[in-house]
CSV table of C-alpha atoms in Angstrom, one decimal:
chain,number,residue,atom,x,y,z
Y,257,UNK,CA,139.0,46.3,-80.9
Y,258,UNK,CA,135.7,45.9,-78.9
Y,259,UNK,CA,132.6,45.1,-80.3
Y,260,UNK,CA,130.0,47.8,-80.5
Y,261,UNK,CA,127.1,47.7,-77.5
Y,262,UNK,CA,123.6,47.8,-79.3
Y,263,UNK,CA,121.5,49.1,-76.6
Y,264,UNK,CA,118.1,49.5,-78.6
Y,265,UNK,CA,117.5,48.1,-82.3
Y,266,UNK,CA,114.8,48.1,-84.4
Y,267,UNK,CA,112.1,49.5,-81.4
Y,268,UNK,CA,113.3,46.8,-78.8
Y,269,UNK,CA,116.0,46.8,-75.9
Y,270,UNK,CA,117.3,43.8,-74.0
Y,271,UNK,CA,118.5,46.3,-71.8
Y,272,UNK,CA,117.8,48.0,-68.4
Y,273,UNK,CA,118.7,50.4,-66.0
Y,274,UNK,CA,120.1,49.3,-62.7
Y,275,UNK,CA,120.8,51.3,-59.4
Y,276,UNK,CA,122.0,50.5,-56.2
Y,277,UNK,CA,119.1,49.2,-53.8
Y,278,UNK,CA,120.3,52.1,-51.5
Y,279,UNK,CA,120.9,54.6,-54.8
Y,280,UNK,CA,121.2,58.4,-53.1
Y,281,UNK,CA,118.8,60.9,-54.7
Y,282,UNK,CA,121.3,61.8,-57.5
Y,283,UNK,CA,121.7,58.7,-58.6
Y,284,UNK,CA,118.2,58.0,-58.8
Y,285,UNK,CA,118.0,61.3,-61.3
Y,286,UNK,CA,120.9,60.1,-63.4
Y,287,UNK,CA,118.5,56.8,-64.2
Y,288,UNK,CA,115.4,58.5,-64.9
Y,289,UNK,CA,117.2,61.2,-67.2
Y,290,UNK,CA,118.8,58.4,-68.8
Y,291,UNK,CA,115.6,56.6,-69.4
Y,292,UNK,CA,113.8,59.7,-70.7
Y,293,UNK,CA,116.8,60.5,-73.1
Y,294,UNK,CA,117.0,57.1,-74.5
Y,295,UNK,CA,113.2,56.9,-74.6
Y,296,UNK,CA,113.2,60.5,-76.5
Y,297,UNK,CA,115.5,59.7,-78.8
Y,298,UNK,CA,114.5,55.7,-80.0
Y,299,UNK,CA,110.8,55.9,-78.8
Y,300,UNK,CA,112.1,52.6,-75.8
Y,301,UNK,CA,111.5,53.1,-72.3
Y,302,UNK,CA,114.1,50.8,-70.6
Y,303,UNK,CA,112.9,49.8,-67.2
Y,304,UNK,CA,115.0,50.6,-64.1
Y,305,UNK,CA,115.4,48.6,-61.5
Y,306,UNK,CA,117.8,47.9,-58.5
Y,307,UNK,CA,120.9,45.7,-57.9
Y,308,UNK,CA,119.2,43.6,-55.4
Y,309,UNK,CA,117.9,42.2,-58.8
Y,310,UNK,CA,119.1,38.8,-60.6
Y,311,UNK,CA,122.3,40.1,-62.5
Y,312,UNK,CA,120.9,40.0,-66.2
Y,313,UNK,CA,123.9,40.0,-69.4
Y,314,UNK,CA,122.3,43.1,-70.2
Y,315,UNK,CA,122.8,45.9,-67.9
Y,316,UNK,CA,123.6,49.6,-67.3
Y,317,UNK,CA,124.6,50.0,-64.1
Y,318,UNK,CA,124.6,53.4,-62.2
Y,319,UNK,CA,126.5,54.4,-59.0
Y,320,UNK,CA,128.1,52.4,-56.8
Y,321,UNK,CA,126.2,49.1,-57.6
Y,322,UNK,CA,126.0,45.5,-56.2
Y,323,UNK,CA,126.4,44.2,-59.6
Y,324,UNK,CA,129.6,45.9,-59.7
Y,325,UNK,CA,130.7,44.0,-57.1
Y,326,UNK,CA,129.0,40.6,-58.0
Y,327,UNK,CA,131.3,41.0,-61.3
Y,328,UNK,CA,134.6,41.6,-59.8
Y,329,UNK,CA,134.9,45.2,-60.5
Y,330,UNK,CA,135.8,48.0,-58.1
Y,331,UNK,CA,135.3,51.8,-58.5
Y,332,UNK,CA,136.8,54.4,-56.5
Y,333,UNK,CA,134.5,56.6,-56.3
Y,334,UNK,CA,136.4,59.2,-54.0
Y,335,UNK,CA,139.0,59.4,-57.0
Y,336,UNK,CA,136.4,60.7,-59.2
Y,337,UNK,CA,136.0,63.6,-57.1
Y,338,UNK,CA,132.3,65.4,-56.6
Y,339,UNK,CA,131.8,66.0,-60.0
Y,340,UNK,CA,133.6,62.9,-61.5
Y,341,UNK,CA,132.3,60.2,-63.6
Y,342,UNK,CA,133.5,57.0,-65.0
Y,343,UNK,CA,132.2,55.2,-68.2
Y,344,UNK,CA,133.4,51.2,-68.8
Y,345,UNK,CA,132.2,49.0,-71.1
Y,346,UNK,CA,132.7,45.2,-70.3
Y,347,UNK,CA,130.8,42.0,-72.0
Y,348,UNK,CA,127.5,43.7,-72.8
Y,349,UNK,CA,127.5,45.7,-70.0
Y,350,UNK,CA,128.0,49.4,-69.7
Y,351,UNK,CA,128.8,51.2,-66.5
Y,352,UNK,CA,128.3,54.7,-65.6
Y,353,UNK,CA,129.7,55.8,-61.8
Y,354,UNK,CA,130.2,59.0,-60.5
């Protein structure tokens, strides 16, 4: 069994937000709804930033990212179809395509 992902305790995140350099306009969405959600519901506002970034241990990636890549890990995204998605957790990571 995996080990639970803490992604905010106690106020504080380690985490942040990561989209591709080049993230298309729904992409960019996904990571600010994500941000405002999380914020809304545990009062942290994780920072987003882009995969031309140092990779960092603690990351949610979004889209098609470099990290992705960087890591080993391939997603086909045409599979997923338009409306498709893909959640993976991996080391500390969490990934969310589609």
């Amino acid at each position: 069994m995996s080990q639970p992902i803490i992604l905010i305790d106690e106020g504080k995140s380690p985490y942040s937000i990561i989209t591709p350099v080049d993230a298309i306009p729904s992409e960019r969405y996904a990571a600010e709804e994500l941000q405002r959600y999380l914020e809304r519901i545990s009062g942290v506002k994780l920072p987003i930033a882009t995969d031309d970034q140092t990779v960092s241990k603690y990351e949610i990636l979004l889209g098609n990212n470099m990290h992705l890549k960087i890591l080993g890990l391939q997603v086909d995204l045409a599979k997923l179809g338009p409306e498709g998605f893909l959640i993976k957790t991996f080391a500390l990571k969490y990934d969310c395509c589609g």
